[in-house]
Short mmCIF file of C-alpha atoms in Angstrom, two decimals:
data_model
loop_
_atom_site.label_atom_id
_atom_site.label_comp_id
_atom_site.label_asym_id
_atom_site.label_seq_id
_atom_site.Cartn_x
_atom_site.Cartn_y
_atom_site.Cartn_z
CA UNK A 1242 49.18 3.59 1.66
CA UNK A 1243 47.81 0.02 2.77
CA UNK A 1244 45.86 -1.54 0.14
CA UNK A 1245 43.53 -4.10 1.42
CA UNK A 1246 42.40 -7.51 -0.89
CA UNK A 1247 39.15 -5.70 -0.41
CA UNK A 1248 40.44 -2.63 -2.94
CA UNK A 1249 41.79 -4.55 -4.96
CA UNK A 1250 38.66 -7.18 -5.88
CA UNK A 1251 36.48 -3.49 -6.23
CA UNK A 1252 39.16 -2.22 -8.91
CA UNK A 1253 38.80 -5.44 -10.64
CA UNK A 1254 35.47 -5.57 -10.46
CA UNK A 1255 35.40 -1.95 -12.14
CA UNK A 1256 37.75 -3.00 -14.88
CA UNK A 1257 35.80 -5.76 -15.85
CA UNK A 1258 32.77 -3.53 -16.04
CA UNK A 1259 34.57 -0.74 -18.13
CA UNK A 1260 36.19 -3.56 -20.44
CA UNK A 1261 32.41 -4.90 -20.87
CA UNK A 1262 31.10 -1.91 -21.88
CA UNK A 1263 33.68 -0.96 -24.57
CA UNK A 1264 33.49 -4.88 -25.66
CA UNK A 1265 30.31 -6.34 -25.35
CA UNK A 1266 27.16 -5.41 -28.13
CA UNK A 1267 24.95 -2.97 -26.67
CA UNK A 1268 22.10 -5.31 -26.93
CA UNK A 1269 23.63 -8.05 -24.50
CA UNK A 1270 24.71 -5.61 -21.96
CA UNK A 1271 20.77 -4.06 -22.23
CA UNK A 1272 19.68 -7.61 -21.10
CA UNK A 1273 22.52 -8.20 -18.82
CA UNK A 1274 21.00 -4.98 -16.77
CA UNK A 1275 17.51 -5.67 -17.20
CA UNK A 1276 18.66 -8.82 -14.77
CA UNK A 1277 20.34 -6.64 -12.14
CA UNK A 1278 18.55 -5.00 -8.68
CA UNK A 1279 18.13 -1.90 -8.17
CA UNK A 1280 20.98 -1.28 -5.67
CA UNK A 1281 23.79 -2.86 -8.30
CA UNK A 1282 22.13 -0.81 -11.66
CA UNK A 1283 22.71 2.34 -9.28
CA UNK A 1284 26.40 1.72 -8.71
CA UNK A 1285 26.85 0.66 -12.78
CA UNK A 1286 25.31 4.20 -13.80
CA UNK A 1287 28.76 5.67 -12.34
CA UNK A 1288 30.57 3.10 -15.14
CA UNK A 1289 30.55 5.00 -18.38
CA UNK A 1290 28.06 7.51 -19.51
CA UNK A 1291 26.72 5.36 -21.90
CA UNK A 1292 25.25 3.09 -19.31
CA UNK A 1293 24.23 5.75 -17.31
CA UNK A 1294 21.99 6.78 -20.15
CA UNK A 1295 20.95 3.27 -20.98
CA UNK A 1296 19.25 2.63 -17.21
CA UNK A 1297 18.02 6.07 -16.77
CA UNK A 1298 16.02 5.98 -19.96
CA UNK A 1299 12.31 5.71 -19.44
CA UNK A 1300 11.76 2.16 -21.91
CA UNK A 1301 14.29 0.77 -19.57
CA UNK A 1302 12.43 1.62 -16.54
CA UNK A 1303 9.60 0.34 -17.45
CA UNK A 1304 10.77 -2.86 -19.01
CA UNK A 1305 12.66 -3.12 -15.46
CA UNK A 1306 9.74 -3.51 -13.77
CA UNK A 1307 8.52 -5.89 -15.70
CA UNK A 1308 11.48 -8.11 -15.47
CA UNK A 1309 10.86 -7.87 -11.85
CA UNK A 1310 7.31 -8.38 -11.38
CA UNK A 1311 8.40 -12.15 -13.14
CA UNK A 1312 10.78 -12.61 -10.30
CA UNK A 1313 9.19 -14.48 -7.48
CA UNK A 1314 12.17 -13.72 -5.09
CA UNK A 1315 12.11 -9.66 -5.40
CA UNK A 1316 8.36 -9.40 -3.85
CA UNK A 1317 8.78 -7.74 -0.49
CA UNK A 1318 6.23 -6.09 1.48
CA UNK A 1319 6.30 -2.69 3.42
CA UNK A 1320 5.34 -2.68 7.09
CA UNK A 1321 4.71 0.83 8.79
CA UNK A 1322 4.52 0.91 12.40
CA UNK A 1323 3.84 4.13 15.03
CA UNK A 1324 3.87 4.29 18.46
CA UNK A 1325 2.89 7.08 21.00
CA UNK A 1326 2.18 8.02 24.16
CA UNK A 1327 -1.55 8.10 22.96
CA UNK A 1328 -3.97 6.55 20.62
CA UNK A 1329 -7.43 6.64 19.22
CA UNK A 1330 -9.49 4.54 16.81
CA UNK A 1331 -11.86 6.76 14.29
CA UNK A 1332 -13.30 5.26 11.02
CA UNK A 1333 -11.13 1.98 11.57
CA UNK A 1334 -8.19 3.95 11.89
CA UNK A 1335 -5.72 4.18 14.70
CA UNK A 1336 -4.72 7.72 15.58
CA UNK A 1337 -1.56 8.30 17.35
CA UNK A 1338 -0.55 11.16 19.12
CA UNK A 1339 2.75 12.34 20.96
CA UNK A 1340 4.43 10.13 18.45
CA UNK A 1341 7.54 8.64 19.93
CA UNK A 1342 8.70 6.32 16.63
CA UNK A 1343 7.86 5.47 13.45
CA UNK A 1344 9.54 2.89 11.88
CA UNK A 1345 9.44 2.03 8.05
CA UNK A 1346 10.95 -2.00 6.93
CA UNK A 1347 10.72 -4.51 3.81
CA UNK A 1348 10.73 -8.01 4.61
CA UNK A 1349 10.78 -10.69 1.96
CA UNK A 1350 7.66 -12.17 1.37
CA UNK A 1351 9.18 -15.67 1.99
CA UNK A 1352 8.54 -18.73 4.98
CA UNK A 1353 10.45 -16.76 7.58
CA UNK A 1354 9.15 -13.43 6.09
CA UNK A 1355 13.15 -11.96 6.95
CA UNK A 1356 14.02 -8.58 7.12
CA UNK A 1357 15.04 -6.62 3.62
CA UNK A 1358 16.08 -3.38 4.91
CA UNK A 1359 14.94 -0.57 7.33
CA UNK A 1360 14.23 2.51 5.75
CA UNK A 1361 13.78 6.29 6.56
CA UNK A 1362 11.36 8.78 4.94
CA UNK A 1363 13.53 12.24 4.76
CA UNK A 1364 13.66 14.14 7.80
CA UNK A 1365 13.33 17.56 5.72
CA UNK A 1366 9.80 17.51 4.46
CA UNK A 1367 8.68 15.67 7.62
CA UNK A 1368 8.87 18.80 9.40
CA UNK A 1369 6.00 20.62 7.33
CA UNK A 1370 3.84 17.41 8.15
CA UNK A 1371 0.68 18.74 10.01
CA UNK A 1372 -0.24 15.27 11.38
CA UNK A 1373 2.08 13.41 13.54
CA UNK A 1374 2.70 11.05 11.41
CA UNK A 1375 2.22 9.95 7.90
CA UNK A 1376 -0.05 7.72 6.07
CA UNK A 1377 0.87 4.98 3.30
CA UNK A 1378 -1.92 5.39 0.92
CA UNK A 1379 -0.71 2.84 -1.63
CA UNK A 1380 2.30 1.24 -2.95
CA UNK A 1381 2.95 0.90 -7.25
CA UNK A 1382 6.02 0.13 -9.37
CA UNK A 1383 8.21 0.83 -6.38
CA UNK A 1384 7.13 4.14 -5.40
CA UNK A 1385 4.80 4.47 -2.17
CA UNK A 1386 2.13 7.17 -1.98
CA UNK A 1387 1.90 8.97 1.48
CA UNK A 1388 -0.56 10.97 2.88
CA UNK A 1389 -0.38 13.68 5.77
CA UNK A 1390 -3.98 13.10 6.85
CA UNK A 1391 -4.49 10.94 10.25
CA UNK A 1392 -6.33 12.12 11.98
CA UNK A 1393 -6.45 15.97 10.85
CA UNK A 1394 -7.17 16.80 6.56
CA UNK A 1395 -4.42 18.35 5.40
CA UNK A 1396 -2.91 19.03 1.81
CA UNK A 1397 0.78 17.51 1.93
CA UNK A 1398 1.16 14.49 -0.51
CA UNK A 1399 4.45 12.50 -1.23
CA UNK A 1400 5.50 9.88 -3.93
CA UNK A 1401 8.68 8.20 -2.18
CA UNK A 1402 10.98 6.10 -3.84
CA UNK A 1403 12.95 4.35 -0.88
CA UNK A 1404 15.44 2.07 -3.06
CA UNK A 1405 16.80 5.08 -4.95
CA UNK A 1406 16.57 7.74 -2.01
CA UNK A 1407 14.02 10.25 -4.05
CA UNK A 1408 11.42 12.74 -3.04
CA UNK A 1409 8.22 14.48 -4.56
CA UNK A 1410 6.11 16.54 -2.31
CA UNK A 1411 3.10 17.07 -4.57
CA UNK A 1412 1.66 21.04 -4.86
CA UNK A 1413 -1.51 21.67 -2.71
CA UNK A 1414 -4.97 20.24 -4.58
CA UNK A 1415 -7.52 22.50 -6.16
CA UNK A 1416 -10.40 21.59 -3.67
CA UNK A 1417 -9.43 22.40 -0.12
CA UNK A 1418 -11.57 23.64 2.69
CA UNK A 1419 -11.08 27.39 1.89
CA UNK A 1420 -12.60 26.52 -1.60
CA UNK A 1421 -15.60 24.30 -0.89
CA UNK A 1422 -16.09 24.36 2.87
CA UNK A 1423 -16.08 20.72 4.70
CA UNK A 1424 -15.32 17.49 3.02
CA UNK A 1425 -14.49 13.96 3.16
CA UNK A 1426 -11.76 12.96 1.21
CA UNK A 1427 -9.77 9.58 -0.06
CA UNK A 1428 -7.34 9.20 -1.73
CA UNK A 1429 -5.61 6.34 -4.57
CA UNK A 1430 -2.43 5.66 -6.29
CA UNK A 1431 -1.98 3.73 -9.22
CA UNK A 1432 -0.41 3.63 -12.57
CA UNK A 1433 -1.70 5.02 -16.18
CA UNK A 1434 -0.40 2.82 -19.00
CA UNK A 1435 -1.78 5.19 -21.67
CA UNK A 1436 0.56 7.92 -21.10
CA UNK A 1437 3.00 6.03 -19.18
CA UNK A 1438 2.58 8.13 -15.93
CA UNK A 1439 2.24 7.73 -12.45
CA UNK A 1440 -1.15 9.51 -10.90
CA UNK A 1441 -2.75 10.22 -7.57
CA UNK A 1442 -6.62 10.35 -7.53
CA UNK A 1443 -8.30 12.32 -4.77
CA UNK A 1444 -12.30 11.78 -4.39
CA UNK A 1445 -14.03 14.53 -2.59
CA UNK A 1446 -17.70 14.21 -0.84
CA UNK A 1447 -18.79 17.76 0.03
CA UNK A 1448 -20.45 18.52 3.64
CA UNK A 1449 -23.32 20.49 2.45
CA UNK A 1450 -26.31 19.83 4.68
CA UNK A 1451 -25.46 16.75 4.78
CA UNK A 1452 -24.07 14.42 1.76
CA UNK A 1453 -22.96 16.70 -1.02
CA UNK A 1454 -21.82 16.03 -3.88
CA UNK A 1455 -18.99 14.17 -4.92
CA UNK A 1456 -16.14 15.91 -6.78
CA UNK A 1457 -12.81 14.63 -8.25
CA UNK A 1458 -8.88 15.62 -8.98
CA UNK A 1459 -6.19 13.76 -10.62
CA UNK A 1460 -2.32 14.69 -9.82
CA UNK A 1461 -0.08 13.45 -12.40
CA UNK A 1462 3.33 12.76 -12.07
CA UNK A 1463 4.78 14.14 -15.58
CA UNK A 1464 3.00 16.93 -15.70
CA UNK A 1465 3.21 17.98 -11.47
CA UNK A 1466 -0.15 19.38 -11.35
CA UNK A 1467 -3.96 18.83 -10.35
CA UNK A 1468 -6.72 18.51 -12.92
CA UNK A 1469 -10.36 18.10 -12.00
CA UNK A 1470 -12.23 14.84 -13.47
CA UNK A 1471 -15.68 15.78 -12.95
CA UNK A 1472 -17.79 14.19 -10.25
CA UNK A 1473 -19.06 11.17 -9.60
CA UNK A 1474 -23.21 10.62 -10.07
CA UNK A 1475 -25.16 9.99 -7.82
CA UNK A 1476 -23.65 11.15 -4.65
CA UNK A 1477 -21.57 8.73 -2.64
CA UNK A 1478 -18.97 8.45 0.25
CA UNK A 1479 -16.05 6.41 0.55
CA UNK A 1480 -14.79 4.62 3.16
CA UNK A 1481 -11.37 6.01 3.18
CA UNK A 1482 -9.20 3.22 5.06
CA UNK A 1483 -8.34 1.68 1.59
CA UNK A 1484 -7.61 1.60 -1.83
CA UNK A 1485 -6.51 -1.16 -4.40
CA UNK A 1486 -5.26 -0.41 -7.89
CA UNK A 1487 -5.73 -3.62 -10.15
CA UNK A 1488 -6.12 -3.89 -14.13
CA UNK A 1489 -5.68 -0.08 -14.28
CA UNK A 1490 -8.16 0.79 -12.09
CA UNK A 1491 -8.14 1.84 -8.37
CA UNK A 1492 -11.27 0.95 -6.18
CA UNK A 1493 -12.50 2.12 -2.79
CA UNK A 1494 -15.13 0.67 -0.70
CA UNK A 1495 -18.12 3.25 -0.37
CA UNK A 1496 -22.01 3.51 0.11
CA UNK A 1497 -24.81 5.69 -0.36
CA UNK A 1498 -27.37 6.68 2.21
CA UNK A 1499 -30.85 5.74 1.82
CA UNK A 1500 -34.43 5.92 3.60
CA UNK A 1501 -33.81 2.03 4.86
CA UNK A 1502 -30.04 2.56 5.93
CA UNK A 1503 -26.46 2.20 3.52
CA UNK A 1504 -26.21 0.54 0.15
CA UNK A 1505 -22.45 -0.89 0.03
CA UNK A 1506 -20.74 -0.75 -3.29
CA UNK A 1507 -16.94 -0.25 -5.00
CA UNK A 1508 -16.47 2.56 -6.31
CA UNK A 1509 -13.41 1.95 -9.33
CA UNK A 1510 -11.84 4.42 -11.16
CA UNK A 1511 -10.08 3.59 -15.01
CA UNK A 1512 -7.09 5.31 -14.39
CA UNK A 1513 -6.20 5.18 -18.71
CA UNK A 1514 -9.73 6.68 -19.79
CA UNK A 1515 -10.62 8.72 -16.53
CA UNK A 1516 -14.27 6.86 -16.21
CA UNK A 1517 -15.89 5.64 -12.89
CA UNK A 1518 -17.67 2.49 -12.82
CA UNK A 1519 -19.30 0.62 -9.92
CA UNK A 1520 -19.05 -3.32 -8.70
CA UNK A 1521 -21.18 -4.77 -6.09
CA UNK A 1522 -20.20 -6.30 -2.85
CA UNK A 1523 -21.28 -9.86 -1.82
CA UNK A 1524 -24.98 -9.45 -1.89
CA UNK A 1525 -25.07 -10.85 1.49
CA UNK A 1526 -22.85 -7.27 2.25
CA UNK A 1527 -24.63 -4.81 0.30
CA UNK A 1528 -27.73 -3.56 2.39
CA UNK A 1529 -26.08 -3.54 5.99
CA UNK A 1530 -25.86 -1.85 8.74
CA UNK A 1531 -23.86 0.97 9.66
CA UNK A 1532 -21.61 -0.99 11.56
CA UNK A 1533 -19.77 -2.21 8.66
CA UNK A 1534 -16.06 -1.61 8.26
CA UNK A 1535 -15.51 -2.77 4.66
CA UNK A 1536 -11.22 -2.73 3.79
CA UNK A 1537 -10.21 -3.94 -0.21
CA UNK A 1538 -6.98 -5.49 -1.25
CA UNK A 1539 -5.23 -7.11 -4.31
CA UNK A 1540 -5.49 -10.54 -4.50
CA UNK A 1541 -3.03 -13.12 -4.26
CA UNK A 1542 -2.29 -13.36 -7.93
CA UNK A 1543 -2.66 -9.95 -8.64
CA UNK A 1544 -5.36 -10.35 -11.05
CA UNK A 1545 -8.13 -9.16 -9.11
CA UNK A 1546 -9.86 -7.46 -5.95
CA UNK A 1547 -10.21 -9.15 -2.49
CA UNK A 1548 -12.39 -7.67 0.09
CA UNK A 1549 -12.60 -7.19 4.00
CA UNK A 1550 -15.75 -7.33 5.87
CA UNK A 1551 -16.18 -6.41 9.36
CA UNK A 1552 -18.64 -5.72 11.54
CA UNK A 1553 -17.34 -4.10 14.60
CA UNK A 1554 -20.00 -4.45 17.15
CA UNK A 1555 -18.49 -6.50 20.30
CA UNK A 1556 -21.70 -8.60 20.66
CA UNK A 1557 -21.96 -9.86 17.48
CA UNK A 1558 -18.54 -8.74 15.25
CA UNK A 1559 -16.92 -10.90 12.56
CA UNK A 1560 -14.40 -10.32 10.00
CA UNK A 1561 -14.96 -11.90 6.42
CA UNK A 1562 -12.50 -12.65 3.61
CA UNK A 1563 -13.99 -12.95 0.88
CA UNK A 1564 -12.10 -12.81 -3.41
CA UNK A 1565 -13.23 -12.21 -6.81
CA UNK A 1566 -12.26 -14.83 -8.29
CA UNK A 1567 -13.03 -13.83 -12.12
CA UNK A 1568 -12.42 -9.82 -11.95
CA UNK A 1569 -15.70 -7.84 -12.94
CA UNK A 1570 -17.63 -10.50 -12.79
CA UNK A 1571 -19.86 -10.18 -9.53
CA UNK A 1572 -21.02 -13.47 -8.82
CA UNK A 1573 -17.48 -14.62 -8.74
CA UNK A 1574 -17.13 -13.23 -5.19
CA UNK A 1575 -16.04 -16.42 -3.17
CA UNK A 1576 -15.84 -16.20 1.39
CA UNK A 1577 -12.26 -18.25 2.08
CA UNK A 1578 -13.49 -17.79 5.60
CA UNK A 1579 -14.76 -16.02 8.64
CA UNK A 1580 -13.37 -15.04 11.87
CA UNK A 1581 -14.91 -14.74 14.97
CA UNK A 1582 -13.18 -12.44 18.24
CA UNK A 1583 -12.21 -14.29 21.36
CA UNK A 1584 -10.69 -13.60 25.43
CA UNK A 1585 -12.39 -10.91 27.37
CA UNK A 1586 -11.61 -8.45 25.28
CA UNK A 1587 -13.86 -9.81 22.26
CA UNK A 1588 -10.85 -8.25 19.77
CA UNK A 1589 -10.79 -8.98 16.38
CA UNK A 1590 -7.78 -9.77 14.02
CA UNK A 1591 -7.75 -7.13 11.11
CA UNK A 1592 -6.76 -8.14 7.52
CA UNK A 1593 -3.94 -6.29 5.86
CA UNK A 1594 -3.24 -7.87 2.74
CA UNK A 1595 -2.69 -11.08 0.63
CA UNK A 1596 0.81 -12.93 0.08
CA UNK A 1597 1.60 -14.41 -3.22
CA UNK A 1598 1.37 -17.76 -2.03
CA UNK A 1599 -2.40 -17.06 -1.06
CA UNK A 1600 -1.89 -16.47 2.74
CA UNK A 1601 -3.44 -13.24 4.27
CA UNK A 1602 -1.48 -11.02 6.88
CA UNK A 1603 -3.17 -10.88 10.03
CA UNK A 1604 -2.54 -7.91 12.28
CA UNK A 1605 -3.45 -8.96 15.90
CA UNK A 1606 -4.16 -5.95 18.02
CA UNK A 1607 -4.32 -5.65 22.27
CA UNK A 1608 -2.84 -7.52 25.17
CA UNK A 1609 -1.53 -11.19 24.01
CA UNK A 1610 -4.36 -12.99 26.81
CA UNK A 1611 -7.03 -11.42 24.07
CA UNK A 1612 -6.74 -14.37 21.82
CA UNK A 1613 -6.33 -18.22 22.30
CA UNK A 1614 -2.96 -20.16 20.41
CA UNK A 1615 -5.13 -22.56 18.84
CA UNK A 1616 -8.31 -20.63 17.92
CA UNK A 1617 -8.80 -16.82 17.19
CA UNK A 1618 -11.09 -18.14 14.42
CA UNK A 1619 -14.99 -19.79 14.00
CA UNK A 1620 -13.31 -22.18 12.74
CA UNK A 1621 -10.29 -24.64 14.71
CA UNK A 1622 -6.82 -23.06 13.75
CA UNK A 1623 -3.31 -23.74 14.98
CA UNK A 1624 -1.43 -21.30 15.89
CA UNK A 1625 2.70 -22.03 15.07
CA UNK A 1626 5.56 -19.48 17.05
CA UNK A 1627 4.82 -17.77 20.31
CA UNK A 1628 2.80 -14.71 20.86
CA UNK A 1629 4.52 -12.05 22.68
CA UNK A 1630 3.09 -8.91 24.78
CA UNK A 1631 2.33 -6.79 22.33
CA UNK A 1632 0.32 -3.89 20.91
CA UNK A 1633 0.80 -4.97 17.32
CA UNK A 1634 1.67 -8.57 16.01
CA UNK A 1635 1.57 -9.73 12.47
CA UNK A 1636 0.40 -13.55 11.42
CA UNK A 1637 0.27 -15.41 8.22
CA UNK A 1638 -3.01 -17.05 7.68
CA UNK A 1639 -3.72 -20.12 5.41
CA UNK A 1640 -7.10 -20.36 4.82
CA UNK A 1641 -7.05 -24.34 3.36
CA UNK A 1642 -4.54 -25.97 5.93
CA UNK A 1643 -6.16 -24.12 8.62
CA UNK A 1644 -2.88 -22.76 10.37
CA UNK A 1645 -1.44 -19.24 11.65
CA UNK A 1646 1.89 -18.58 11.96
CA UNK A 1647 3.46 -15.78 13.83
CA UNK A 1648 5.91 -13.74 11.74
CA UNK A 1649 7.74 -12.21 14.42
CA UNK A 1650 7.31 -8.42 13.76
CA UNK A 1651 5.99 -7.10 16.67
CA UNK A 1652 6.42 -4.16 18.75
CA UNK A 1653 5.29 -3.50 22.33
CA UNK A 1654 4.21 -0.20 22.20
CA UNK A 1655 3.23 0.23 18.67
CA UNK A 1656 -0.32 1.38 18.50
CA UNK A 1657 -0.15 1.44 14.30
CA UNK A 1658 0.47 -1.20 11.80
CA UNK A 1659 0.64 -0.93 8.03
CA UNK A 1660 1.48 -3.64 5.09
CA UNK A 1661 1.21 -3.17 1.72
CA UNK A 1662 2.95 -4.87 -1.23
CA UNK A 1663 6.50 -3.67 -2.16
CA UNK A 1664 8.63 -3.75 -5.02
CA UNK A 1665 11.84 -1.98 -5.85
CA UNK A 1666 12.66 0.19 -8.78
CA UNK A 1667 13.84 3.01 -10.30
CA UNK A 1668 11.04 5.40 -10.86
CA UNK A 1669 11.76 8.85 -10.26
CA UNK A 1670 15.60 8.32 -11.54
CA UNK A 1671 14.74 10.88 -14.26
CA UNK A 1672 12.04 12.42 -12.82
CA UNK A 1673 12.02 16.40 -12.81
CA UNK A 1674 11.43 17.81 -9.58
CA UNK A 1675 12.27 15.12 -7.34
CA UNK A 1676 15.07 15.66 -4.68
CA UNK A 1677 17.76 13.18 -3.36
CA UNK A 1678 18.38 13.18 0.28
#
């Protein structure tokens, strides 16, 4: 039997961690894990049993994440992409059909915005998907929320844990088609610090002659079940491209039909105390048009909401960035800027989401001759890296310097992009129910 100098620094390495566990106070090795990623506390639950126990214990979970939302380094962001043989745009959302990939990475969210890791959502439950392919509703704590609902409604939810490898594929929701008739739905993710649990919110707007009324259902995560939450008074719809879970609430961009046209509004739910609550859009936003795409985010600190505006008519579109800068408080909202479509194909840039430096990701959709280098914006821009023929290409925008940079993750071919915020953990370690693949 060769032994290589590679076996032999792994057996050291694994005596030193077996001699540290029997040696060191239990208190010093606790805060000597809470320092570790994800990947290495994985390999030390195989150490002793005692360890094992330590990191799988719920107070350790959670005061993981904590440690890591203080690290600036472990931020990464999630970028979904599909491509197909065909595509479709309905209510701001690219449908793809005779899917031919779909590709799921983290990149760190650093200068060169490098590649993390590709990942792969199981191949098992993927074959009960309806839909062709799968939608990230939200990322929190490390676990991403998906959704089997472009373009068709359907009733398969997952909460996916990529950094551990672990499943749940929720049970079917109490309102459906069969039980109410027609519906809109959307849906939100977030995190209940009350009861320390994980839940998925589902808003329902009824088809009944018209606007109906509009229902509720929470899934929790401990207890694996739906529970209805009332409804929400008066009457609204939501515009079901987004959702943004901040201060333990999520919020979705909606309006409510009157005699003069739509009234634009946030919609939040407190995740803790099960209450909605409303917060109005820019007033310069609120009684518009029906042309208005509205998409929210979470700021750049994390503190509070930032919102999309676009109008999507060709002769006179726009896209608008625009923050809260004091959360709740409604004449905090502040434009960073506006963007303006350019080339003959009058195309605008869509907002994703905000970096921590302040930045927003820019996905940049059609042929590369739809957009000048050094302005895509109202305002003068430069424009730093190359464009490339592309269906999809994401850009960094910095609203005070001016400047765009290309991040390099493009794709020719790929009619769908996603982004959302990322952070590894190890939810779902001791969660009942959830399967390892």
């Amino acid at each position: 039997m060769n032994v290589t100098q590679e076996d032999i620094t792994k057996g050291m390495q694994e005596l030193n961690f077996k001699a540290m566990a029997l040696s060191f106070p239990q208190e010093i090795i606790h805060e000597i894990l809470l320092r570790l990623p994800v990947k290495s506390l994985i390999k030390c639950t195989s150490v002793c049993k005692a360890w094992r126990s330590m990191i799988m214990n719920k107070s350790f979970i959670r005061a993981h994440i904590s440690q890591i939302n203080n690290m600036n380094d472990s931020h990464l962001f999630l970028v979904h992409r599909v491509s197909g043989r065909e595509s479709s745009t309905s209510s701001h959302r690219a449908n793809v059909s005779e899917v031919t990939e779909e590709v799921y990475s983290l990149h760190y969210d650093n200068q060169a915005f490098d590649e993390y890791a590709k990942i792969e959502f199981p191949i098992a439950p993927k074959q009960e998907v309806l839909n062709e392919h799968l939608r990230v509703v939200g990322t929190c704590d490390g676990l991403i929320c998906l959704a089997d609902d472009m373009p068709c409604y359907c009733y398969n939810f997952f909460i996916w844990n990529p950094a551990i490898r672990k499943l749940v594929t929720l049970p079917r929701p109490g309102i459906t088609f069969r039980t109410h008739g027609g519906y809109d739905a959307s849906i939100g993710f977030g995190f209940d610090a009350n009861t320390n649990d994980y839940k998925i919110v589902r808003v329902v707007t009824l088809q009944h002659e018209g606007v109906g009324p509009t229902l509720a259902e929470v899934y929790s995560l401990a207890t694996g079940s739906w529970t209805s939450v009332g409804s929400v008074t008066p009457s609204c719809q939501l515009i079901r491209a987004s959702q943004a879970f901040v201060n333990g609430a999520l919020h979705w961009p909606a309006r409510r039909w009157t005699d003069y046209g739509s009234n634009y509004f946030i919609l939040t739910f407190e995740v803790g105390s099960k209450l909605f609550h409303e917060i109005q859009v820019p007033k310069s936003l609120i009684k518009y048009n029906y042309h208005l795409g509205l998409w929210l985010s979470i700021s750049g600190d994390g503190k509070s909401i930032a919102l999309f505006s676009m109008d999507n008519r060709c002769e006179d579109s726009f896209l608008e960035i625009w923050v809260m800068k004091e959360y709740g408080m409604e004449e905090s909202w502040t434009k960073l800027v506006t963007l303006g479509p350019q080339g003959p194909e009058r195309l605008l840039p869509r907002a994703s989401c905000f970096r921590k430096n302040g930045e927003v990701l820019l996905i940049l959709s059609g042929a590369r001759e739809a957009f000048s280098m050094g302005s895509i914006l109202s305002n003068q821009y430069t424009f730093y890296g190359h464009r490339t023929k592309s269906n999809h290409e994401l850009v960094s925008l910095d609203h005070v310097s001016k400047t765009i940079k290309n991040l390099g993750i493009s794709g020719e071919g790929y009619q769908y992009c996603n982004v959302d915020s990322y952070k590894e953990s190890l939810v779902l370690s001791d969660q009942t129910g959830a399967v390892s693949y």
